[in-house]
mmCIF file of C-alpha atoms and ligand atoms in Angstrom:
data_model
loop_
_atom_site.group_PDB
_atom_site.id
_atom_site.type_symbol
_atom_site.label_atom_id
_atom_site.label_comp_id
_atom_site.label_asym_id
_atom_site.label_seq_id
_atom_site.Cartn_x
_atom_site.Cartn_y
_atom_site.Cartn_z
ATOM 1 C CA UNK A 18 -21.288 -0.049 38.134
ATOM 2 C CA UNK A 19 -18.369 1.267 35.606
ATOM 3 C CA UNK A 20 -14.776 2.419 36.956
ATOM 4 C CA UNK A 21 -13.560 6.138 36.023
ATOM 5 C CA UNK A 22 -12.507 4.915 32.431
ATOM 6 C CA UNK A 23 -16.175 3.352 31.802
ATOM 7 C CA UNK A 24 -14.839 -0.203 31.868
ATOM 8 C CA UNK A 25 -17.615 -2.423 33.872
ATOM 9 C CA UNK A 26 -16.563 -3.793 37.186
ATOM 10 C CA UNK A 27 -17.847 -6.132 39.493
ATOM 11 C CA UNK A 28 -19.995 -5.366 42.352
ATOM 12 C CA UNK A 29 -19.012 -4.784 45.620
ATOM 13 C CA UNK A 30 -19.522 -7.990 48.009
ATOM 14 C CA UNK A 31 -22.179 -6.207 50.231
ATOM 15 C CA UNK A 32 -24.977 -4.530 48.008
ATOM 16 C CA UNK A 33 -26.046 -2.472 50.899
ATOM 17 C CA UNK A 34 -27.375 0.828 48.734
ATOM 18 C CA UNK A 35 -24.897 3.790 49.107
ATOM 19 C CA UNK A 36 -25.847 6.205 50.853
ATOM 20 C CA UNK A 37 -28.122 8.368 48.018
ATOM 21 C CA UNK A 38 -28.793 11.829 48.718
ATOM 22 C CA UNK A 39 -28.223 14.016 51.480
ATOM 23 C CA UNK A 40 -27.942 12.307 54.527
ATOM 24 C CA UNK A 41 -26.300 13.618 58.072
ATOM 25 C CA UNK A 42 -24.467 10.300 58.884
ATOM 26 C CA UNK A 43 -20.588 11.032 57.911
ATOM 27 C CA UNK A 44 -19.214 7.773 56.526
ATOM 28 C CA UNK A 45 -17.124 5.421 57.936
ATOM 29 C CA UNK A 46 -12.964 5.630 57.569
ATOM 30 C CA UNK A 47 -10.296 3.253 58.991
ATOM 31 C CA UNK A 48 -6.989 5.050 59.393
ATOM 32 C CA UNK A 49 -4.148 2.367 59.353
ATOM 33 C CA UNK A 50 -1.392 4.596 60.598
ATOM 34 C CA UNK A 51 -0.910 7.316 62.973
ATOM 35 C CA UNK A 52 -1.460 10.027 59.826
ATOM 36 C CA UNK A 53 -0.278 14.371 61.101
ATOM 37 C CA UNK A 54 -2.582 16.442 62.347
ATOM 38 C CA UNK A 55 -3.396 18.367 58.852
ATOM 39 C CA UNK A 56 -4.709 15.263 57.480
ATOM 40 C CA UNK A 57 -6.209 13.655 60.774
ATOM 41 C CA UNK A 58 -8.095 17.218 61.591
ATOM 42 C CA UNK A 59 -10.297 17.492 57.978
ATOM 43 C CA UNK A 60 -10.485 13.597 58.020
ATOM 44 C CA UNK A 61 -12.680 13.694 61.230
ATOM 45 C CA UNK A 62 -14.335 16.566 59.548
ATOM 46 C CA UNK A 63 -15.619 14.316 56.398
ATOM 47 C CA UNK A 64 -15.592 11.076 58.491
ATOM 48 C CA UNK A 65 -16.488 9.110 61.314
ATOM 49 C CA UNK A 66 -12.887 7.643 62.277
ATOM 50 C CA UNK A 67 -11.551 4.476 63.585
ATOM 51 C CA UNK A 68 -8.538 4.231 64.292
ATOM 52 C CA UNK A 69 -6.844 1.003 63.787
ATOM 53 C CA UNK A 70 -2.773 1.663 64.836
ATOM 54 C CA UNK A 71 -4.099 2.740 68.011
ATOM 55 C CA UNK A 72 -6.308 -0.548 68.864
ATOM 56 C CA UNK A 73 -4.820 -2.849 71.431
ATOM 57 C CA UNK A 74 -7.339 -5.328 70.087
ATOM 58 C CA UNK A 75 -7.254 -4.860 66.211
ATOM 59 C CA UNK A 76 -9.527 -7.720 65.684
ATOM 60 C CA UNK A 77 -11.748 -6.163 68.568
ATOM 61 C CA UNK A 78 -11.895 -2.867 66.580
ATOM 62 C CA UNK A 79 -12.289 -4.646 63.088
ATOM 63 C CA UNK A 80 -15.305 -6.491 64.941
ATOM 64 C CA UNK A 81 -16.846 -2.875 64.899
ATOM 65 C CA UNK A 82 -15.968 -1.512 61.429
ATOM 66 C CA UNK A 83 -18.718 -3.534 59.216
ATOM 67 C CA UNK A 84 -19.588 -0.333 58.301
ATOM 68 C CA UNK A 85 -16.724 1.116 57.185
ATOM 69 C CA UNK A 86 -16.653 2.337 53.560
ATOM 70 C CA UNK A 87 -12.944 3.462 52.920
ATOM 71 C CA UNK A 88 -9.258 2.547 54.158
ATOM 72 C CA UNK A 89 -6.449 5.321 55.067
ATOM 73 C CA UNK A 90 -4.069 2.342 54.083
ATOM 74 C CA UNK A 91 -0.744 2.868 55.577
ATOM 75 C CA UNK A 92 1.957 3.020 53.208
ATOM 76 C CA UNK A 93 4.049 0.196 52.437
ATOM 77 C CA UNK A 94 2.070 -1.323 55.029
ATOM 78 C CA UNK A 95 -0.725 -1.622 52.841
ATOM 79 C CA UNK A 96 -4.068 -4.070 52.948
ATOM 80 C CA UNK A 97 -4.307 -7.861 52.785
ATOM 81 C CA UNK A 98 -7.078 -9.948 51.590
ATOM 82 C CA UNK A 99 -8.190 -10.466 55.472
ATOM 83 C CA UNK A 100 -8.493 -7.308 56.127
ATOM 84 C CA UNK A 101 -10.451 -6.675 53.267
ATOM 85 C CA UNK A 102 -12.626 -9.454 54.327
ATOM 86 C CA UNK A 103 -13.106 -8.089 57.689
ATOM 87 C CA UNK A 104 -14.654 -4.768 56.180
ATOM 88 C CA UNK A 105 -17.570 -5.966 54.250
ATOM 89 C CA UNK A 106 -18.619 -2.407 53.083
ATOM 90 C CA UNK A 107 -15.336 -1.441 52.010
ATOM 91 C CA UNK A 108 -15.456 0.831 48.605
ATOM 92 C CA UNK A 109 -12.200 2.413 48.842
ATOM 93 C CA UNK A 110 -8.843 2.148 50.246
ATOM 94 C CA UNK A 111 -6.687 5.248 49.316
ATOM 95 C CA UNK A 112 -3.010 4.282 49.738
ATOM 96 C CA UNK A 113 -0.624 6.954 51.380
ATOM 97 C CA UNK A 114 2.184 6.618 49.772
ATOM 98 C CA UNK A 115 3.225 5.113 45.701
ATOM 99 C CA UNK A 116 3.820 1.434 46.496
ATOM 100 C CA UNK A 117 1.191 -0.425 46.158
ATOM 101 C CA UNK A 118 2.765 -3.841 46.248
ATOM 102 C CA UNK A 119 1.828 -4.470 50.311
ATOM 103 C CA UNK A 120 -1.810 -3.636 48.952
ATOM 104 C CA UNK A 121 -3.462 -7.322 47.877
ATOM 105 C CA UNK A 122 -4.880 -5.778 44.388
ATOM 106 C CA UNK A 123 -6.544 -8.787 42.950
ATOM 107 C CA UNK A 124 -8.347 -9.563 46.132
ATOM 108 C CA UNK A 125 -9.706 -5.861 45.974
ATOM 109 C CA UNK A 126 -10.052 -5.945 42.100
ATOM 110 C CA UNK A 127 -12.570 -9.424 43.641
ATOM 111 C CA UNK A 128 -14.530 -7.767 45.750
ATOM 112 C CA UNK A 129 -14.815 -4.133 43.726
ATOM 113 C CA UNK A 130 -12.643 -1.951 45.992
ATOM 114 C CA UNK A 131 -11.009 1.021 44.335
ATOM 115 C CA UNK A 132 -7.776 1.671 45.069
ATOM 116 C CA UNK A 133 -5.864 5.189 44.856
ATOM 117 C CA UNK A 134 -1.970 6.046 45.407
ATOM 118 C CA UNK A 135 -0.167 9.300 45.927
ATOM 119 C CA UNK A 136 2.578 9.048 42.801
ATOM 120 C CA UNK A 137 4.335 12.146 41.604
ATOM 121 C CA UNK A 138 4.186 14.325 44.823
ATOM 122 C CA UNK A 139 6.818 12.017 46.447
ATOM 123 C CA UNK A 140 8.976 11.405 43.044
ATOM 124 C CA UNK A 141 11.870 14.598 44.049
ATOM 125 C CA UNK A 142 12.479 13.686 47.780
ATOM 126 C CA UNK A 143 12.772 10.168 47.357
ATOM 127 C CA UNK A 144 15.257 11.078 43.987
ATOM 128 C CA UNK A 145 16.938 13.676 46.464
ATOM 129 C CA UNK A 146 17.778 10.815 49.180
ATOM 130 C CA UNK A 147 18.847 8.566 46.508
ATOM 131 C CA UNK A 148 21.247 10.845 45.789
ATOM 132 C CA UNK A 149 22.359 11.811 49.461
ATOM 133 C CA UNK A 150 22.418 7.898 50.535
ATOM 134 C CA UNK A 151 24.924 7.290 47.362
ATOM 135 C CA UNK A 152 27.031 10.498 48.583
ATOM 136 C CA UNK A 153 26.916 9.257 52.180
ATOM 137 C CA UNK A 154 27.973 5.884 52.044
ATOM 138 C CA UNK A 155 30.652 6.821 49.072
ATOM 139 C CA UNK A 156 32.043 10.001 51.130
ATOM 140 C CA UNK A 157 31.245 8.135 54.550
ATOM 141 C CA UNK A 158 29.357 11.075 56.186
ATOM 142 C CA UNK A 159 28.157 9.311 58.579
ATOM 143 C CA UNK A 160 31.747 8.070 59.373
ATOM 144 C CA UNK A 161 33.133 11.404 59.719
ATOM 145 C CA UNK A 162 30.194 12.929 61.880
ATOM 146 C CA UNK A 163 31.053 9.769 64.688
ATOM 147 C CA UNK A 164 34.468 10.673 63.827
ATOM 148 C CA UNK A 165 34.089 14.480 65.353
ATOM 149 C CA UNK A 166 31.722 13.540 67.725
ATOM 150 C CA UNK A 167 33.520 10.837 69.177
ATOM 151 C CA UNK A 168 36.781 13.160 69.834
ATOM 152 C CA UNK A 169 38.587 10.811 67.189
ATOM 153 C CA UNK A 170 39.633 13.713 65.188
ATOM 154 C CA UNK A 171 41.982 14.875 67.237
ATOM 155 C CA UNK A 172 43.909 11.879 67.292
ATOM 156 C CA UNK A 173 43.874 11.663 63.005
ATOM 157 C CA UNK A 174 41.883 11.377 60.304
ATOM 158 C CA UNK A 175 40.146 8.927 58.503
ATOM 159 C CA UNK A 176 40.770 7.437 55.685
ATOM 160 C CA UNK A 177 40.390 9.155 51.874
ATOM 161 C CA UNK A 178 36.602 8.082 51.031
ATOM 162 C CA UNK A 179 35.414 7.392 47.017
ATOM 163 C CA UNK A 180 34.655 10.438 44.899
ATOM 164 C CA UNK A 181 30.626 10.874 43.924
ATOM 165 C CA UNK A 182 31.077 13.207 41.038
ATOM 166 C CA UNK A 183 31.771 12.034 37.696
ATOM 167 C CA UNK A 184 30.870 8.024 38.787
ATOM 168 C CA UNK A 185 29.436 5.538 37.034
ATOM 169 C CA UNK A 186 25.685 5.783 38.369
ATOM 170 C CA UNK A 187 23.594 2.705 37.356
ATOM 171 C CA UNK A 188 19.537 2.853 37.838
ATOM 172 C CA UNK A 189 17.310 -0.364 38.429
ATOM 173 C CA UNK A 190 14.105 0.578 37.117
ATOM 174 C CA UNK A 191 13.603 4.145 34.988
ATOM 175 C CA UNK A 192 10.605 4.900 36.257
ATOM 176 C CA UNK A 193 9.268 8.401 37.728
ATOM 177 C CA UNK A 194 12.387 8.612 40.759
ATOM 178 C CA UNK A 195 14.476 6.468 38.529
ATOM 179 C CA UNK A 196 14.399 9.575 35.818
ATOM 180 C CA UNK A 197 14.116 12.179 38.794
ATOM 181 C CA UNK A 198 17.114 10.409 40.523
ATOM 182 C CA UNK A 199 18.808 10.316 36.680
ATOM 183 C CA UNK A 200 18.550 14.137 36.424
ATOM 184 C CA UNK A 201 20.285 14.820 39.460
ATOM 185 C CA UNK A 202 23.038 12.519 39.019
ATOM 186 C CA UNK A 203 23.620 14.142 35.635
ATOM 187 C CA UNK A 204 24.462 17.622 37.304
ATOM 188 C CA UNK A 205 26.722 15.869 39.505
ATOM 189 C CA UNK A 206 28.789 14.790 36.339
ATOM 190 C CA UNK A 207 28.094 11.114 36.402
ATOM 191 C CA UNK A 208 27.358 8.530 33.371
ATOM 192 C CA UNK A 209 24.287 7.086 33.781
ATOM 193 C CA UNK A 210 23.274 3.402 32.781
ATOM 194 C CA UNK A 211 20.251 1.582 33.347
ATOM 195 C CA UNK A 212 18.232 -1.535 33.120
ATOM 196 C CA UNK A 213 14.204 -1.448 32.382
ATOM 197 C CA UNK A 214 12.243 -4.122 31.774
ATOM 198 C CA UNK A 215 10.779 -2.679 29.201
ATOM 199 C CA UNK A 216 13.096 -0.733 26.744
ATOM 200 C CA UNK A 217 13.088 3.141 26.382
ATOM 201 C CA UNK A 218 14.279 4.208 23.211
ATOM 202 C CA UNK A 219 14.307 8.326 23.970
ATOM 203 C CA UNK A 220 16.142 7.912 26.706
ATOM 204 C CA UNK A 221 19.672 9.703 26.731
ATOM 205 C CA UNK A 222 21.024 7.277 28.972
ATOM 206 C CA UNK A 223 22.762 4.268 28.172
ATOM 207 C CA UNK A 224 20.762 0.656 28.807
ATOM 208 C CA UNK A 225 22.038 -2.114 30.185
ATOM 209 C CA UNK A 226 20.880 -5.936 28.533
ATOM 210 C CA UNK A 227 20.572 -7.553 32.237
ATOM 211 C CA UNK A 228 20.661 -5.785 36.240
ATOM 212 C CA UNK A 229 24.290 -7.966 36.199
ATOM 213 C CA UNK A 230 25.974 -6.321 33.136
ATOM 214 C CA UNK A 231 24.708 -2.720 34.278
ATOM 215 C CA UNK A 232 26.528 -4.039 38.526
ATOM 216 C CA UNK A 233 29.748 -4.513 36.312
ATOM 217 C CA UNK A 234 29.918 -1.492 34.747
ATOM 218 C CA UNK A 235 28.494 0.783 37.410
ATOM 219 C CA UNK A 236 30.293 2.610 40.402
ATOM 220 C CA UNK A 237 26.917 2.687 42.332
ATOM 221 C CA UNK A 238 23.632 0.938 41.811
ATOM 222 C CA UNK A 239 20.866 2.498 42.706
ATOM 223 C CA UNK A 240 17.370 0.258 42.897
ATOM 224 C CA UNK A 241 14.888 2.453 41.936
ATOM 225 C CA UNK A 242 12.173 0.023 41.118
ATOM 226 C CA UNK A 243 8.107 -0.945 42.203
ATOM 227 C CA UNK A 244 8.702 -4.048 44.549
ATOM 228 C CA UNK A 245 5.825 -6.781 44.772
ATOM 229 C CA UNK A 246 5.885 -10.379 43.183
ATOM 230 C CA UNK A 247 7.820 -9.252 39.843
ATOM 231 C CA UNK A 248 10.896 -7.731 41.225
ATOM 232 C CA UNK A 249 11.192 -9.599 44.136
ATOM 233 C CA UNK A 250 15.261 -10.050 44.618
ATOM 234 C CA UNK A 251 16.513 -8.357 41.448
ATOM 235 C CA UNK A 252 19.471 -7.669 43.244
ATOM 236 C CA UNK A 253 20.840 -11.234 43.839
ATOM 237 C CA UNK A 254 24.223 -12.735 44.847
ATOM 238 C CA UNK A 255 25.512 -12.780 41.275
ATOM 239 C CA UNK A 256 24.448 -8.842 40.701
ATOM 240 C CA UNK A 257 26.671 -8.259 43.972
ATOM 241 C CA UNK A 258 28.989 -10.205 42.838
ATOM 242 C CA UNK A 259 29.496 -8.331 39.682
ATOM 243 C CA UNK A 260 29.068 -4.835 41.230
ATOM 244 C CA UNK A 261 32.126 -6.157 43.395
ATOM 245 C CA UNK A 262 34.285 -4.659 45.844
ATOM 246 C CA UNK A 263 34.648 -0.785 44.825
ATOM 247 C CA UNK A 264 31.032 -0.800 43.945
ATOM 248 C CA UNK A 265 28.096 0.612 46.408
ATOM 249 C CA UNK A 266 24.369 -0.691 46.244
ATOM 250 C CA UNK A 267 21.689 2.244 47.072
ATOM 251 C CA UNK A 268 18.386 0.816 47.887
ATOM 252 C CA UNK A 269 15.364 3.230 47.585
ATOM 253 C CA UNK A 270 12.536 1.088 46.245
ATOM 254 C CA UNK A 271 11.574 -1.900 48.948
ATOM 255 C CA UNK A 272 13.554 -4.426 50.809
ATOM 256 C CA UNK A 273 11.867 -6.622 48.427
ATOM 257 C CA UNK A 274 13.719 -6.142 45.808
ATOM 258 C CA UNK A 275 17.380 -7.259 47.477
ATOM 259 C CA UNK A 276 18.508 -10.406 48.331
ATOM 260 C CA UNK A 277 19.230 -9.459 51.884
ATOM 261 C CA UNK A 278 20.956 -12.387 52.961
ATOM 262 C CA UNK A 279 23.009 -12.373 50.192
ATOM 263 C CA UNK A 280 23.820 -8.318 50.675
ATOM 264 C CA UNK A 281 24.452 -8.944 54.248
ATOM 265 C CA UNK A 282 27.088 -11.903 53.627
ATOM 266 C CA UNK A 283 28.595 -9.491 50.593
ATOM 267 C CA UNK A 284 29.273 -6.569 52.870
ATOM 268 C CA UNK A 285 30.287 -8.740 55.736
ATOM 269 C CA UNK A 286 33.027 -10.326 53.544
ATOM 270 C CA UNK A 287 33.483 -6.975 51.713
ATOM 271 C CA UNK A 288 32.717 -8.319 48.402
ATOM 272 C CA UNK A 289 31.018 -5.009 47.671
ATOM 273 C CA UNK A 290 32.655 -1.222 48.724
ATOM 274 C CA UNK A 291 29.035 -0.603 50.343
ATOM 275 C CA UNK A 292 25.156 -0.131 50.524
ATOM 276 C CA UNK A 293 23.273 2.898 51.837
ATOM 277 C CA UNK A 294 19.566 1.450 52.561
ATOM 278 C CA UNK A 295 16.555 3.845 52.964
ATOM 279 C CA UNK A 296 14.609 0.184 53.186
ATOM 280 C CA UNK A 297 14.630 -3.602 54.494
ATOM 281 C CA UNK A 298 13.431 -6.573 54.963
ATOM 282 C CA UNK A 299 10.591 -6.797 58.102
ATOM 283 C CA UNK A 300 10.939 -3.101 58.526
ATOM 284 C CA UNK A 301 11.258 -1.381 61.632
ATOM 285 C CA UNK A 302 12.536 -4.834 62.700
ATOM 286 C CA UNK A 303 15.877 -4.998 60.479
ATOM 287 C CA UNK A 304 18.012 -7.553 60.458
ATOM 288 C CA UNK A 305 20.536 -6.857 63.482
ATOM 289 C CA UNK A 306 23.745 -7.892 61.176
ATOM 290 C CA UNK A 307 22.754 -4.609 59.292
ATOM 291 C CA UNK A 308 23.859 -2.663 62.776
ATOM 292 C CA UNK A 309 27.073 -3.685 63.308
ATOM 293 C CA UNK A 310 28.472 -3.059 59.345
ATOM 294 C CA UNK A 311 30.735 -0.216 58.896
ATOM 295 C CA UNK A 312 30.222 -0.178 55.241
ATOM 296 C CA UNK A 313 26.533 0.342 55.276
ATOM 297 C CA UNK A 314 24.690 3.230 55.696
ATOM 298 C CA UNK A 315 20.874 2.834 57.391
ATOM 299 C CA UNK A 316 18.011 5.025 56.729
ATOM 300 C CA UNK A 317 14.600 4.245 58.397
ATOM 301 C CA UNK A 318 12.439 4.207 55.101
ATOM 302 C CA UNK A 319 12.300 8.419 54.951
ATOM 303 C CA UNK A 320 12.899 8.564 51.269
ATOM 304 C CA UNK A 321 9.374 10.655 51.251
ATOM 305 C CA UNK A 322 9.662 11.900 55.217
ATOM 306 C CA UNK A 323 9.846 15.480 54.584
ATOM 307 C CA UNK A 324 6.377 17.913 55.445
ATOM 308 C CA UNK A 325 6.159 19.478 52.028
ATOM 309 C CA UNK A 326 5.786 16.238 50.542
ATOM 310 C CA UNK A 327 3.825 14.655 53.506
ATOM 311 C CA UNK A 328 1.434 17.157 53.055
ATOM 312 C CA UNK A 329 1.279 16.701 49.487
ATOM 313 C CA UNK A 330 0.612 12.741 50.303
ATOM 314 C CA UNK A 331 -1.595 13.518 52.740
ATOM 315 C CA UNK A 332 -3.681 16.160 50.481
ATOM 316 C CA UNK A 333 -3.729 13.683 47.396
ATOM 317 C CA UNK A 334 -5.137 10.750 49.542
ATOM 318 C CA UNK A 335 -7.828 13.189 50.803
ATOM 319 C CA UNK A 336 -8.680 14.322 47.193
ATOM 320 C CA UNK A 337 -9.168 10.690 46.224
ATOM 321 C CA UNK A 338 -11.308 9.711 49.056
ATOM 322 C CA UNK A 339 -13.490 12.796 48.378
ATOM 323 C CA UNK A 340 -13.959 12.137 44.855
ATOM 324 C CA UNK A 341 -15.542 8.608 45.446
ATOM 325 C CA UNK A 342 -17.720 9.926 48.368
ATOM 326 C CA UNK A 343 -18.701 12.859 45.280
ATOM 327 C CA UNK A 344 -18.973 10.471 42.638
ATOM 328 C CA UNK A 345 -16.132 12.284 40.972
ATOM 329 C CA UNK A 346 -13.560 10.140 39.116
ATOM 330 C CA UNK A 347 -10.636 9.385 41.735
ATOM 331 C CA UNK A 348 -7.641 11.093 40.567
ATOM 332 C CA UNK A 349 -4.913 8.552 40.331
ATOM 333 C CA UNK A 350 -6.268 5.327 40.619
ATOM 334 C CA UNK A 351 -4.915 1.941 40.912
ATOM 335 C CA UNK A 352 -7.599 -0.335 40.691
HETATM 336 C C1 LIG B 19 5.718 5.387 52.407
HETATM 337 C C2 LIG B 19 6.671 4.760 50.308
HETATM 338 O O1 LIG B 19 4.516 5.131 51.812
HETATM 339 O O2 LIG B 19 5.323 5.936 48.784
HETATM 340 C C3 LIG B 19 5.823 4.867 49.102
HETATM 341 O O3 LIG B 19 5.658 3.847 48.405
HETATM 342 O O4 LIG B 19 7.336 3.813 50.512
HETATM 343 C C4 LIG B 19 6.681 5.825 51.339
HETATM 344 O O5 LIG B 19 6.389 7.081 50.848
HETATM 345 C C5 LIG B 19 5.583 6.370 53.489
HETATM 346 O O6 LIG B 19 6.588 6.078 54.371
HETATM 347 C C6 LIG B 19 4.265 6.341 54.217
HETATM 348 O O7 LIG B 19 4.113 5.143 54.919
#
C-alpha cells in the first residue's frame, strides 16, 4: 500500500479486503461531535453513521463499530490510541478542525490510519479573533458593555483603558494565523515582533532570539502556535514575568501552550495588565479562578465558530473522506 506521495506504508492492523467494486453497503463513519446539519445530512448520504457524542454508553457503542472504516474526529478533541484500538477497521480519521495535537499520530502512523485536517479555511477568523480578544481585553469591552448594562454608567465612568493602535504586537509562532493575525495588526499601526522556532529570513517583521526577550519588548503577546508535546508551556512564569504589568497575553492556539497556573497567579497578583483567552486548560471545564478575574477576558474556544468557515471545515473534512473512499489522494493530509 503507498500513501498519496508514493512513500510505502504499513498495513492496516485488520487485512479485511476493502470493499472492491461496486457494492450497495455504504461504509461505516463514527462522528465524534455533534457536527451541523449541512455536514450531518450528505454524511448519512455517503455513510452508515454512528454517532458517538450522543452514546450514553460510549464503550457500548464502540462494542458495535468493528466495522467502522473512518473517524469524524472532533476537533481539538481528537483520537487516542484506545480509541483507535477499539475500531479495528479504521482507515481514516478526518480531523475537523487544524490541530492535530489531541490526535495520537504515531499510534495511527502504527496501525496505517490516514489522517486529514481542515488548515487554511479557518486561518482569517481565528486571525480576526486574535485581533478582537487583544482589542477587548486592552479597551475592556467587555467592561464597558457590564458597565451600561448594569446601570453603572449613570453613576460615572470607567476608567481610561490601553490604546490598541500603534502597540507593540508580539506573535508566538509565524505560522498560517500567526502571518494572517500579523497582517491585520499591521493596518492597525502596530510593530510587530516575533519568535519562530525556526527562523524566517523574508519576513518583514522583526524576530525575537527567545518567547522571553520578544514578552519584554511587546505590548501584547499573542500565542499563535500548534500545541502538542513541543510547545507545551511556552508561555511560562518567567515569559509573564517579563511581559509584566502593562503587558496583555492573547491566547489563540491551545491551553497547552500556557502555563496556566502560573497565568492565573500573574493576573491574580497583577503582574501582567491582562489575558484575553479563546482557550484553556480541560476545556469546557476551566479553571474557576479564570471567572472571577477582572483583567481577563474568556472566550469559549470560537476562534473558528463562525458558519462561513464551519462550512468550509465541514466541506474540507467531507472532501477528504471522499477521496479515500475514491481512491483519490486526500487533499491535506497529516499522516
Ligand atoms: C476546533 C480548532 O477544531 O481547528 C482547530 O484546531 O481548535 C478549532 O477550529 C473547532 O472548535 C472544532 O472543534
Amino acid at each position: 500500500m503507498t500513501s498519496d506521495n508514493g512513500t510505502a506504508r504499513p498495513k492496516p492492523k485488520d487485512d479485511r479486503p476493502h470493499q472492491a467494486g461496486p457494492s450497495l453497503e455504504k461504509p461505516e463513519l463514527l462522528v465524534g461531535s455533534n457536527l451541523p446539519d449541512w455536514d450531518m445530512e450528505p454524511l448519512a448520504e455517503q455513510f452508515r453513521i454512528h454517532k458517538l457524542w450522543e452514546a450514553p454508553d460510549k464503550a457500548a457503542l464502540l462494542a458495535k463499530c468493528a466495522g467502522v472504516r473512518a473517524l469524524a474526529a472532533p476537533g481539538h478533541r481528537g483520537a487516542d490510541a484506545a480509541l483507535m484500538d477499539a475500531l479495528p477497521a479504521l482507515e481514516i480519521i478526518a480531523n475537523y478542525g487544524v490541530g492535530v495535537d489531541a490526535i495520537d499520530l504515531e499510534a495511527a502512523r502504527a496501525r496505517g490510519i490516514r489522517v486529514t485536517n481542515t488548515p487554511d479555511v479557518l486561518t482569517d477568523d481565528v486571525a480576526d479573533i486574535a485581533i478582537a480578544l487583544a482589542l477587548s481585553v486592552m479597551r475592556e469591552i467587555p467592561r464597558g458593555d457590564a458597565h451600561v448594562r448594569g446601570g453603572g454608567w449613570a453613576k460615572g465612568n470607567l476608567p481610561l483603558a490601553r490604546r490598541f493602535h500603534g502597540c507593540k504586537f508580539g506573535i508566538v509562532g509565524l505560522g498560517r494565523i500567526g502571518i494572517a493575525t500579523a497582517r491585520r495588526a499591521a493596518a492597525f499601526d502596530c510593530s510587530i515582533g516575533y519568535f519562530n522556532r525556526s527562523p524566517q529570513p523574508a519576513s518583514p517583521y522583526q524576530a525575537f532570539p527567545t518567547i522571553r526577550d520578544l514578552a519584554a519588548w511587546s505590548d501584547v503577546l499573542v500565542v499563535t502556535v500548534a500545541g502538542g508535546a513541543g510547545t507545551r508551556a511556552l508561555i511560562d512564569a518567567a515569559v509573564l514575568q517579563a511581559l509584566g504589568p502593562r503587558g496583555f497575553l492573547v491566547n489563540v492556539s491551545r491551553g497547552t501552550t500556557v502555563d496556566e497556573a502560573a497565568l492565573l497567579d500573574a493576573l491574580e497578583r497583577q503582574a501582567i495588565g491582562g489575558a484575553a483567552l479563546d482557550v484553556f486548560l480541560n476545556e469546557p471545564h476551566i479553571d474557576e479562578r479564570f471567572k472571577a478575574l477582572p483583567n481577563a477576558v474568556l472566550f469559549p474556544h470560537h476562534g473558528s465558530a463562525t458558519v462561513e468557515t464551519r462550512r468550509a471545515m465541514g466541506q474540507l473534512m467531507r472532501d477528504n473522506l471522499t477521496a479515500h473512499f475514491a481512491g483519490k489522494p486526500l487533499l491535506t493530509p497529516v499522516v
